[in-house]
Amino acid sequence: MHIDVVSVFPEYFHILELSLLGKAQQSGLLQLRVHNLRDWTHDVHHSVDDTPVGGGAGMVMKPETWAECLDEVLPQTAATSHAKPILIFPNPSAPLFTQEVAQELSQAPSIAFGCGRYEGIDARVADYYRTIGMPDVNTRCTLDVREYSIGDYVLNGGEVAVCVMIEAITRLIPGFMGNPESIVKESYTGEPLLEYPQYTRPTTWRGISVPPILTSGDHAKVDRFRRDKSLEKTSVLRPDLIQCLDCHALDKADRKTLIALGWNVSGAHPVRSHNTH
Ligand code: 6GU
């Protein structure tokens, strides 16, 4: 996968050289290029922002600098594939970036990210690349322009959000993980349940023992125990995820556990029964 990132703080992306992401870059599985937006400024102060038209607090990133930069960077992003290039702007006022989105984007041959700072980028930039696309006559095509938020809180800029997105996307590229099985059972892949608690040796530590079933050697019982712990944990911490489960996809034991946790499972999706707190 080829990833281009544009930011006024390219240093933020040094963390992507660590651990598995660093290895993926060394092996060529991932090609990451980070561009400094200020390289496309022409004034002595390398200014990239201006006051908002219509008034208000803060600064807005100027469209000219972004466009000069993207006109040069995007054809490089697109060069590696015939697919419609994807351009993503992190934005706290956008749809949520979910595991499903990460899964879809992990199939893309190339992605570009444009990190806004301050009050964001002039809104015409995303609109322009969505409707008019890239300028080069040979590569002229519209882009798949998207905006995503990583959660309901505000960060100072898009850099950290883009690091999060890149990590979530690239670890799903086939061959990225040493052990691809560890992805299969994770929270949010497939059925959206939180993961059961994990333990390692010693089986008793500071007087606290691991649940004895886990050392029984009975794999069916271990699987059931873990499944029940997942359901229990999700019911307490993320009841919204339980409400999304498909009751018809639940086995008998799942239903029994959910009923005991205070859910009615006779409809299409679980609903809270009245006999609970
Ligand atoms: Cl994508 N950007 C910023 N600045 N803040 C955020 C965010 C993105 N997602 C959540 N908060």
PDB file of C-alpha atoms and ligand atoms in Angstrom:
ATOM      1  CA  MET A   1       0.000   0.000   0.000  1.00  0.00           C
ATOM      2  CA  HIS A   2       1.130   3.511  -0.810  1.00  0.00           C
ATOM      3  CA  ILE A   3       0.241   6.289   1.662  1.00  0.00           C
ATOM      4  CA  ASP A   4       0.866  10.027   1.253  1.00  0.00           C
ATOM      5  CA  VAL A   5       0.363  12.361   4.202  1.00  0.00           C
ATOM      6  CA  VAL A   6       0.343  16.170   4.059  1.00  0.00           C
ATOM      7  CA  SER A   7       0.834  18.068   7.316  1.00  0.00           C
ATOM      8  CA  VAL A   8       2.523  21.160   8.769  1.00  0.00           C
ATOM      9  CA  PHE A   9       3.997  18.869  11.448  1.00  0.00           C
ATOM     10  CA  PRO A  10       5.599  15.955   9.580  1.00  0.00           C
ATOM     11  CA  GLU A  11       7.424  14.975  12.801  1.00  0.00           C
ATOM     12  CA  TYR A  12       4.166  13.558  14.193  1.00  0.00           C
ATOM     13  CA  PHE A  13       4.538  10.647  11.768  1.00  0.00           C
ATOM     14  CA  HIS A  14       7.925   9.466  13.077  1.00  0.00           C
ATOM     15  CA  ILE A  15       6.062   7.107  15.407  1.00  0.00           C
ATOM     16  CA  LEU A  16       4.985   5.124  12.348  1.00  0.00           C
ATOM     17  CA  GLU A  17       8.611   3.961  11.992  1.00  0.00           C
ATOM     18  CA  LEU A  18       8.306   1.930  15.197  1.00  0.00           C
ATOM     19  CA  SER A  19       7.370  -1.723  15.673  1.00  0.00           C
ATOM     20  CA  LEU A  20       5.232  -3.539  13.086  1.00  0.00           C
ATOM     21  CA  LEU A  21       4.578  -0.410  11.019  1.00  0.00           C
ATOM     22  CA  GLY A  22       8.324   0.218  10.765  1.00  0.00           C
ATOM     23  CA  LYS A  23       8.879  -3.391   9.688  1.00  0.00           C
ATOM     24  CA  ALA A  24       6.131  -3.087   7.060  1.00  0.00           C
ATOM     25  CA  GLN A  25       7.883  -0.012   5.670  1.00  0.00           C
ATOM     26  CA  GLN A  26      11.259  -1.782   5.607  1.00  0.00           C
ATOM     27  CA  SER A  27       9.822  -4.828   3.854  1.00  0.00           C
ATOM     28  CA  GLY A  28       8.087  -2.670   1.239  1.00  0.00           C
ATOM     29  CA  LEU A  29       4.578  -3.785   2.242  1.00  0.00           C
ATOM     30  CA  LEU A  30       3.898  -0.163   3.126  1.00  0.00           C
ATOM     31  CA  GLN A  31       5.290   2.898   1.383  1.00  0.00           C
ATOM     32  CA  LEU A  32       4.704   6.013   3.475  1.00  0.00           C
ATOM     33  CA  ARG A  33       5.569   9.509   2.262  1.00  0.00           C
ATOM     34  CA  VAL A  34       5.050  12.510   4.514  1.00  0.00           C
ATOM     35  CA  HIS A  35       4.992  15.984   2.927  1.00  0.00           C
ATOM     36  CA  ASN A  36       5.354  19.327   4.688  1.00  0.00           C
ATOM     37  CA  LEU A  37       2.560  21.652   3.527  1.00  0.00           C
ATOM     38  CA  ARG A  38       4.830  24.662   4.148  1.00  0.00           C
ATOM     39  CA  ASP A  39       7.047  23.511   1.260  1.00  0.00           C
ATOM     40  CA  TRP A  40       4.268  24.814  -1.032  1.00  0.00           C
ATOM     41  CA  THR A  41       4.165  28.338   0.443  1.00  0.00           C
ATOM     42  CA  HIS A  42       5.774  31.321  -1.308  1.00  0.00           C
ATOM     43  CA  ASP A  43       5.888  34.024   1.392  1.00  0.00           C
ATOM     44  CA  VAL A  44       8.731  34.566   3.842  1.00  0.00           C
ATOM     45  CA  HIS A  45       6.594  33.522   6.804  1.00  0.00           C
ATOM     46  CA  HIS A  46       5.463  30.275   5.119  1.00  0.00           C
ATOM     47  CA  SER A  47       1.916  31.090   6.197  1.00  0.00           C
ATOM     48  CA  VAL A  48      -0.746  28.468   5.602  1.00  0.00           C
ATOM     49  CA  ASP A  49      -3.726  30.057   7.354  1.00  0.00           C
ATOM     50  CA  ASP A  50      -5.880  33.178   7.433  1.00  0.00           C
ATOM     51  CA  THR A  51      -8.821  34.561   9.429  1.00  0.00           C
ATOM     52  CA  PRO A  52     -12.294  33.062   8.806  1.00  0.00           C
ATOM     53  CA  VAL A  53     -14.478  34.851   6.240  1.00  0.00           C
ATOM     54  CA  GLY A  54     -17.612  35.977   8.084  1.00  0.00           C
ATOM     55  CA  GLY A  55     -15.687  36.431  11.317  1.00  0.00           C
ATOM     56  CA  GLY A  56     -15.183  34.204  14.329  1.00  0.00           C
ATOM     57  CA  ALA A  57     -12.330  32.831  16.399  1.00  0.00           C
ATOM     58  CA  GLY A  58      -9.293  30.947  15.156  1.00  0.00           C
ATOM     59  CA  MET A  59      -7.681  30.537  11.760  1.00  0.00           C
ATOM     60  CA  VAL A  60      -8.622  28.606   8.623  1.00  0.00           C
ATOM     61  CA  MET A  61      -6.107  26.923   6.316  1.00  0.00           C
ATOM     62  CA  LYS A  62      -5.829  28.689   2.945  1.00  0.00           C
ATOM     63  CA  PRO A  63      -7.074  26.840  -0.143  1.00  0.00           C
ATOM     64  CA  GLU A  64      -4.246  27.955  -2.499  1.00  0.00           C
ATOM     65  CA  THR A  65      -1.418  26.298  -0.538  1.00  0.00           C
ATOM     66  CA  TRP A  66      -3.400  23.076  -0.115  1.00  0.00           C
ATOM     67  CA  ALA A  67      -4.258  22.954  -3.812  1.00  0.00           C
ATOM     68  CA  GLU A  68      -0.677  23.566  -4.989  1.00  0.00           C
ATOM     69  CA  CYS A  69       0.479  20.800  -2.679  1.00  0.00           C
ATOM     70  CA  LEU A  70      -2.265  18.303  -3.552  1.00  0.00           C
ATOM     71  CA  ASP A  71      -1.916  18.960  -7.308  1.00  0.00           C
ATOM     72  CA  GLU A  72       1.650  17.731  -6.984  1.00  0.00           C
ATOM     73  CA  VAL A  73       1.207  14.967  -4.422  1.00  0.00           C
ATOM     74  CA  LEU A  74      -2.019  13.311  -5.644  1.00  0.00           C
ATOM     75  CA  PRO A  75      -0.679  12.185  -9.046  1.00  0.00           C
ATOM     76  CA  GLN A  76       2.090  10.380  -7.087  1.00  0.00           C
ATOM     77  CA  THR A  77      -0.525   8.761  -4.843  1.00  0.00           C
ATOM     78  CA  ALA A  78      -2.535   7.650  -7.856  1.00  0.00           C
ATOM     79  CA  ALA A  79       0.440   6.519  -9.930  1.00  0.00           C
ATOM     80  CA  THR A  80       0.640   3.141  -8.227  1.00  0.00           C
ATOM     81  CA  SER A  81      -2.850   2.006  -9.245  1.00  0.00           C
ATOM     82  CA  HIS A  82      -5.715   2.359 -11.688  1.00  0.00           C
ATOM     83  CA  ALA A  83      -8.259   2.590  -8.873  1.00  0.00           C
ATOM     84  CA  LYS A  84      -9.946   5.901  -8.080  1.00  0.00           C
ATOM     85  CA  PRO A  85      -7.547   7.571  -5.642  1.00  0.00           C
ATOM     86  CA  ILE A  86      -8.783   8.026  -2.079  1.00  0.00           C
ATOM     87  CA  LEU A  87      -8.190  11.337  -0.328  1.00  0.00           C
ATOM     88  CA  ILE A  88      -9.079  11.552   3.371  1.00  0.00           C
ATOM     89  CA  PHE A  89      -9.374  14.680   5.503  1.00  0.00           C
ATOM     90  CA  PRO A  90      -9.513  14.023   9.258  1.00  0.00           C
ATOM     91  CA  ASN A  91     -12.307  16.163  10.673  1.00  0.00           C
ATOM     92  CA  PRO A  92     -14.003  16.071  14.110  1.00  0.00           C
ATOM     93  CA  SER A  93     -17.282  17.047  12.377  1.00  0.00           C
ATOM     94  CA  ALA A  94     -17.459  13.995  10.128  1.00  0.00           C
ATOM     95  CA  PRO A  95     -18.721  10.389  10.171  1.00  0.00           C
ATOM     96  CA  LEU A  96     -16.951   8.016  12.566  1.00  0.00           C
ATOM     97  CA  PHE A  97     -13.919   6.061  11.419  1.00  0.00           C
ATOM     98  CA  THR A  98     -14.859   2.476  12.366  1.00  0.00           C
ATOM     99  CA  GLN A  99     -13.312  -0.983  12.057  1.00  0.00           C
ATOM    100  CA  GLU A 100     -15.541  -1.503   9.007  1.00  0.00           C
ATOM    101  CA  VAL A 101     -14.028   1.579   7.338  1.00  0.00           C
ATOM    102  CA  ALA A 102     -10.522   0.392   8.249  1.00  0.00           C
ATOM    103  CA  GLN A 103     -11.306  -3.020   6.749  1.00  0.00           C
ATOM    104  CA  GLU A 104     -12.502  -1.478   3.490  1.00  0.00           C
ATOM    105  CA  LEU A 105      -9.542   0.912   3.237  1.00  0.00           C
ATOM    106  CA  SER A 106      -7.042  -1.910   3.884  1.00  0.00           C
ATOM    107  CA  GLN A 107      -7.919  -3.161   0.367  1.00  0.00           C
ATOM    108  CA  ALA A 108      -7.003   0.181  -1.269  1.00  0.00           C
ATOM    109  CA  PRO A 109      -3.749   0.322  -3.265  1.00  0.00           C
ATOM    110  CA  SER A 110      -3.122   3.951  -2.267  1.00  0.00           C
ATOM    111  CA  ILE A 111      -4.519   6.603   0.079  1.00  0.00           C
ATOM    112  CA  ALA A 112      -3.659  10.272   0.669  1.00  0.00           C
ATOM    113  CA  PHE A 113      -4.365  12.087   3.951  1.00  0.00           C
ATOM    114  CA  GLY A 114      -4.565  15.876   4.345  1.00  0.00           C
ATOM    115  CA  CYS A 115      -4.154  16.994   7.954  1.00  0.00           C
ATOM    116  CA  GLY A 116      -5.870  20.231   8.926  1.00  0.00           C
ATOM    117  CA  ARG A 117      -4.869  22.358  11.905  1.00  0.00           C
ATOM    118  CA  TYR A 118      -6.546  25.319  13.586  1.00  0.00           C
ATOM    119  CA  GLU A 119     -10.242  25.557  12.621  1.00  0.00           C
ATOM    120  CA  GLY A 120      -9.677  23.261   9.643  1.00  0.00           C
ATOM    121  CA  ILE A 121      -9.151  23.647   5.908  1.00  0.00           C
ATOM    122  CA  ASP A 122     -11.201  25.992   3.670  1.00  0.00           C
ATOM    123  CA  ALA A 123     -14.240  23.834   2.785  1.00  0.00           C
ATOM    124  CA  ARG A 124     -13.780  24.418  -0.950  1.00  0.00           C
ATOM    125  CA  VAL A 125     -10.665  22.217  -1.009  1.00  0.00           C
ATOM    126  CA  ALA A 126     -12.508  18.926  -0.302  1.00  0.00           C
ATOM    127  CA  ASP A 127     -15.365  19.964  -2.624  1.00  0.00           C
ATOM    128  CA  TYR A 128     -12.920  20.833  -5.414  1.00  0.00           C
ATOM    129  CA  TYR A 129     -11.088  17.498  -5.372  1.00  0.00           C
ATOM    130  CA  ARG A 130     -14.365  15.607  -5.054  1.00  0.00           C
ATOM    131  CA  THR A 131     -15.971  17.272  -8.073  1.00  0.00           C
ATOM    132  CA  ILE A 132     -13.116  18.483 -10.271  1.00  0.00           C
ATOM    133  CA  GLY A 133     -10.325  16.128  -9.265  1.00  0.00           C
ATOM    134  CA  MET A 134      -6.720  16.145 -10.316  1.00  0.00           C
ATOM    135  CA  PRO A 135      -5.430  18.739 -12.774  1.00  0.00           C
ATOM    136  CA  ASP A 136      -3.059  16.712 -14.928  1.00  0.00           C
ATOM    137  CA  VAL A 137      -4.695  15.942 -18.287  1.00  0.00           C
ATOM    138  CA  ASN A 138      -3.297  12.411 -18.349  1.00  0.00           C
ATOM    139  CA  THR A 139      -4.446  11.549 -14.885  1.00  0.00           C
ATOM    140  CA  ARG A 140      -7.539  13.773 -14.701  1.00  0.00           C
ATOM    141  CA  CYS A 141     -10.176  11.983 -12.676  1.00  0.00           C
ATOM    142  CA  THR A 142     -12.291  12.774  -9.697  1.00  0.00           C
ATOM    143  CA  LEU A 143     -11.189  11.451  -6.357  1.00  0.00           C
ATOM    144  CA  ASP A 144     -12.916   9.477  -3.640  1.00  0.00           C
ATOM    145  CA  VAL A 145     -12.759  12.320  -1.113  1.00  0.00           C
ATOM    146  CA  ARG A 146     -13.798  11.423   2.431  1.00  0.00           C
ATOM    147  CA  GLU A 147     -13.775  12.962   5.885  1.00  0.00           C
ATOM    148  CA  TYR A 148     -13.628  10.959   9.114  1.00  0.00           C
ATOM    149  CA  SER A 149     -13.600  11.651  12.846  1.00  0.00           C
ATOM    150  CA  ILE A 150     -11.953   9.176  15.238  1.00  0.00           C
ATOM    151  CA  GLY A 151     -14.307   9.923  18.149  1.00  0.00           C
ATOM    152  CA  ASP A 152     -16.436  12.454  19.966  1.00  0.00           C
ATOM    153  CA  TYR A 153     -13.710  14.721  21.335  1.00  0.00           C
ATOM    154  CA  VAL A 154     -11.587  17.475  19.805  1.00  0.00           C
ATOM    155  CA  LEU A 155      -7.874  17.248  19.016  1.00  0.00           C
ATOM    156  CA  ASN A 156      -5.585  20.152  18.071  1.00  0.00           C
ATOM    157  CA  GLY A 157      -5.202  18.886  14.530  1.00  0.00           C
ATOM    158  CA  GLY A 158      -5.643  15.868  12.295  1.00  0.00           C
ATOM    159  CA  GLU A 159      -2.142  14.398  12.765  1.00  0.00           C
ATOM    160  CA  VAL A 160      -2.848  12.097  15.693  1.00  0.00           C
ATOM    161  CA  ALA A 161      -6.165  11.043  14.118  1.00  0.00           C
ATOM    162  CA  VAL A 162      -4.342  10.123  10.893  1.00  0.00           C
ATOM    163  CA  CYS A 163      -1.751   8.089  12.840  1.00  0.00           C
ATOM    164  CA  VAL A 164      -4.670   6.207  14.408  1.00  0.00           C
ATOM    165  CA  MET A 165      -6.301   5.612  11.026  1.00  0.00           C
ATOM    166  CA  ILE A 166      -3.047   4.475   9.398  1.00  0.00           C
ATOM    167  CA  GLU A 167      -2.373   2.008  12.209  1.00  0.00           C
ATOM    168  CA  ALA A 168      -5.927   0.613  12.082  1.00  0.00           C
ATOM    169  CA  ILE A 169      -5.830   0.276   8.276  1.00  0.00           C
ATOM    170  CA  THR A 170      -2.334  -1.096   7.698  1.00  0.00           C
ATOM    171  CA  ARG A 171      -2.484  -3.864  10.311  1.00  0.00           C
ATOM    172  CA  LEU A 172      -5.293  -5.386   8.225  1.00  0.00           C
ATOM    173  CA  ILE A 173      -3.152  -5.595   5.062  1.00  0.00           C
ATOM    174  CA  PRO A 174      -2.545  -9.303   4.333  1.00  0.00           C
ATOM    175  CA  GLY A 175       0.961 -10.211   5.494  1.00  0.00           C
ATOM    176  CA  PHE A 176       1.245  -7.305   7.930  1.00  0.00           C
ATOM    177  CA  MET A 177       0.647  -9.265  11.138  1.00  0.00           C
ATOM    178  CA  GLY A 178       2.954 -12.068  12.213  1.00  0.00           C
ATOM    179  CA  ASN A 179      -0.074 -14.034  13.388  1.00  0.00           C
ATOM    180  CA  PRO A 180      -3.193 -13.189  11.332  1.00  0.00           C
ATOM    181  CA  GLU A 181      -5.345 -15.292  13.693  1.00  0.00           C
ATOM    182  CA  SER A 182      -4.973 -12.669  16.389  1.00  0.00           C
ATOM    183  CA  ILE A 183      -7.044 -10.342  14.183  1.00  0.00           C
ATOM    184  CA  VAL A 184      -9.905 -12.798  13.726  1.00  0.00           C
ATOM    185  CA  LYS A 185     -11.070 -12.902  17.349  1.00  0.00           C
ATOM    186  CA  GLU A 186     -10.554  -9.222  18.113  1.00  0.00           C
ATOM    187  CA  SER A 187     -13.267  -6.847  19.239  1.00  0.00           C
ATOM    188  CA  TYR A 188     -15.182  -5.258  16.351  1.00  0.00           C
ATOM    189  CA  THR A 189     -14.110  -7.739  13.650  1.00  0.00           C
ATOM    190  CA  GLY A 190     -17.108  -9.815  12.694  1.00  0.00           C
ATOM    191  CA  GLU A 191     -19.438  -9.742  15.703  1.00  0.00           C
ATOM    192  CA  PRO A 192     -19.081  -6.462  17.547  1.00  0.00           C
ATOM    193  CA  LEU A 193     -18.393  -7.762  21.065  1.00  0.00           C
ATOM    194  CA  LEU A 194     -15.709  -6.593  23.461  1.00  0.00           C
ATOM    195  CA  GLU A 195     -12.852  -9.021  24.011  1.00  0.00           C
ATOM    196  CA  TYR A 196     -12.798 -11.387  26.972  1.00  0.00           C
ATOM    197  CA  PRO A 197     -10.049 -10.827  29.586  1.00  0.00           C
ATOM    198  CA  GLN A 198      -6.711 -12.556  28.887  1.00  0.00           C
ATOM    199  CA  TYR A 199      -4.280 -14.054  31.419  1.00  0.00           C
ATOM    200  CA  THR A 200      -0.776 -15.500  31.306  1.00  0.00           C
ATOM    201  CA  ARG A 201       1.463 -17.299  33.817  1.00  0.00           C
ATOM    202  CA  PRO A 202       1.895 -17.413  36.789  1.00  0.00           C
ATOM    203  CA  THR A 203      -1.620 -18.804  37.298  1.00  0.00           C
ATOM    204  CA  THR A 204      -1.589 -17.321  40.797  1.00  0.00           C
ATOM    205  CA  TRP A 205      -0.051 -13.874  41.151  1.00  0.00           C
ATOM    206  CA  ARG A 206      -0.110 -11.795  44.376  1.00  0.00           C
ATOM    207  CA  GLY A 207      -2.777 -14.160  45.655  1.00  0.00           C
ATOM    208  CA  ILE A 208      -5.054 -13.699  42.623  1.00  0.00           C
ATOM    209  CA  SER A 209      -5.748 -16.853  40.584  1.00  0.00           C
ATOM    210  CA  VAL A 210      -6.832 -16.994  36.955  1.00  0.00           C
ATOM    211  CA  PRO A 211     -10.327 -18.472  36.447  1.00  0.00           C
ATOM    212  CA  PRO A 212      -9.825 -22.259  36.996  1.00  0.00           C
ATOM    213  CA  ILE A 213     -11.723 -23.240  33.801  1.00  0.00           C
ATOM    214  CA  LEU A 214      -8.829 -21.792  31.765  1.00  0.00           C
ATOM    215  CA  THR A 215      -6.432 -24.383  33.192  1.00  0.00           C
ATOM    216  CA  SER A 216      -8.894 -27.302  32.846  1.00  0.00           C
ATOM    217  CA  GLY A 217      -7.754 -28.262  29.346  1.00  0.00           C
ATOM    218  CA  ASP A 218     -11.413 -28.529  28.239  1.00  0.00           C
ATOM    219  CA  HIS A 219     -11.390 -26.392  25.069  1.00  0.00           C
ATOM    220  CA  ALA A 220     -15.162 -26.326  24.634  1.00  0.00           C
ATOM    221  CA  LYS A 221     -15.603 -25.088  28.198  1.00  0.00           C
ATOM    222  CA  VAL A 222     -12.835 -22.500  27.738  1.00  0.00           C
ATOM    223  CA  ASP A 223     -14.520 -21.207  24.542  1.00  0.00           C
ATOM    224  CA  ARG A 224     -17.900 -20.974  26.285  1.00  0.00           C
ATOM    225  CA  PHE A 225     -16.384 -19.243  29.328  1.00  0.00           C
ATOM    226  CA  ARG A 226     -14.683 -16.664  27.096  1.00  0.00           C
ATOM    227  CA  ARG A 227     -17.823 -16.093  25.048  1.00  0.00           C
ATOM    228  CA  ASP A 228     -19.847 -15.528  28.241  1.00  0.00           C
ATOM    229  CA  LYS A 229     -17.209 -13.099  29.547  1.00  0.00           C
ATOM    230  CA  SER A 230     -17.391 -11.192  26.232  1.00  0.00           C
ATOM    231  CA  LEU A 231     -21.170 -10.976  26.431  1.00  0.00           C
ATOM    232  CA  GLU A 232     -21.048  -9.955  30.104  1.00  0.00           C
ATOM    233  CA  LYS A 233     -18.396  -7.284  29.582  1.00  0.00           C
ATOM    234  CA  THR A 234     -20.167  -5.883  26.514  1.00  0.00           C
ATOM    235  CA  SER A 235     -23.517  -5.862  28.333  1.00  0.00           C
ATOM    236  CA  VAL A 236     -22.055  -3.754  31.154  1.00  0.00           C
ATOM    237  CA  LEU A 237     -19.693  -1.459  29.219  1.00  0.00           C
ATOM    238  CA  ARG A 238     -21.285  -1.178  25.755  1.00  0.00           C
ATOM    239  CA  PRO A 239     -24.990  -2.134  25.893  1.00  0.00           C
ATOM    240  CA  ASP A 240     -25.382  -0.282  22.562  1.00  0.00           C
ATOM    241  CA  LEU A 241     -23.355  -3.094  20.937  1.00  0.00           C
ATOM    242  CA  ILE A 242     -25.602  -5.804  22.459  1.00  0.00           C
ATOM    243  CA  GLN A 243     -28.651  -4.030  20.998  1.00  0.00           C
ATOM    244  CA  CYS A 244     -27.112  -4.432  17.519  1.00  0.00           C
ATOM    245  CA  LEU A 245     -26.698  -8.243  17.765  1.00  0.00           C
ATOM    246  CA  ASP A 246     -28.793 -10.456  15.503  1.00  0.00           C
ATOM    247  CA  CYS A 247     -30.769 -12.752  17.846  1.00  0.00           C
ATOM    248  CA  HIS A 248     -31.107 -15.414  15.148  1.00  0.00           C
ATOM    249  CA  ALA A 249     -27.308 -15.695  14.958  1.00  0.00           C
ATOM    250  CA  LEU A 250     -27.032 -16.448  18.699  1.00  0.00           C
ATOM    251  CA  ASP A 251     -26.728 -20.007  19.943  1.00  0.00           C
ATOM    252  CA  LYS A 252     -28.717 -21.451  22.850  1.00  0.00           C
ATOM    253  CA  ALA A 253     -25.980 -20.763  25.396  1.00  0.00           C
ATOM    254  CA  ASP A 254     -25.611 -17.136  24.159  1.00  0.00           C
ATOM    255  CA  ARG A 255     -29.339 -16.595  24.684  1.00  0.00           C
ATOM    256  CA  LYS A 256     -29.217 -18.100  28.174  1.00  0.00           C
ATOM    257  CA  THR A 257     -26.305 -15.816  29.111  1.00  0.00           C
ATOM    258  CA  LEU A 258     -27.985 -12.707  27.693  1.00  0.00           C
ATOM    259  CA  ILE A 259     -31.282 -13.501  29.460  1.00  0.00           C
ATOM    260  CA  ALA A 260     -29.362 -13.854  32.729  1.00  0.00           C
ATOM    261  CA  LEU A 261     -27.762 -10.461  32.007  1.00  0.00           C
ATOM    262  CA  GLY A 262     -31.237  -8.893  31.717  1.00  0.00           C
ATOM    263  CA  TRP A 263     -31.862  -8.995  27.954  1.00  0.00           C
ATOM    264  CA  ASN A 264     -34.948 -10.127  26.057  1.00  0.00           C
ATOM    265  CA  VAL A 265     -33.765 -12.107  23.024  1.00  0.00           C
ATOM    266  CA  SER A 266     -37.085 -13.130  21.476  1.00  0.00           C
ATOM    267  CA  GLY A 267     -37.097 -10.354  18.831  1.00  0.00           C
ATOM    268  CA  ALA A 268     -34.721  -9.552  15.983  1.00  0.00           C
ATOM    269  CA  HIS A 269     -32.305  -7.756  18.339  1.00  0.00           C
ATOM    270  CA  PRO A 270     -31.815  -7.971  22.125  1.00  0.00           C
ATOM    271  CA  VAL A 271     -33.766  -5.439  24.189  1.00  0.00           C
ATOM    272  CA  ARG A 272     -33.437  -4.731  27.899  1.00  0.00           C
ATOM    273  CA  SER A 273     -36.008  -6.753  29.840  1.00  0.00           C
ATOM    274  CA  HIS A 274     -37.865  -5.104  32.714  1.00  0.00           C
ATOM    275  CA  ASN A 275     -36.450  -7.334  35.447  1.00  0.00           C
ATOM    276  CA  THR A 276     -33.040  -5.628  35.355  1.00  0.00           C
ATOM    277  CA  HIS A 277     -31.582  -2.677  37.318  1.00  0.00           C
TER     278      HIS A 277
HETATM  279 CL1  6GU B   1     -10.221  13.491  12.690  1.00  0.00          CL
HETATM  280  N1  6GU B   1      -9.541  15.711  13.948  1.00  0.00           N
HETATM  281  C1  6GU B   1      -9.529  16.517  15.031  1.00  0.00           C
HETATM  282  N2  6GU B   1      -8.902  17.683  14.961  1.00  0.00           N
HETATM  283  N3  6GU B   1     -10.102  16.197  16.166  1.00  0.00           N
HETATM  284  C2  6GU B   1     -10.720  15.020  16.213  1.00  0.00           C
HETATM  285  C3  6GU B   1     -10.770  14.130  15.134  1.00  0.00           C
HETATM  286  C4  6GU B   1     -10.171  14.523  13.997  1.00  0.00           C
HETATM  287  N4  6GU B   1     -11.466  13.042  15.486  1.00  0.00           N
HETATM  288  C5  6GU B   1     -11.832  13.256  16.735  1.00  0.00           C
HETATM  289  N5  6GU B   1     -11.385  14.435  17.174  1.00  0.00           N
END
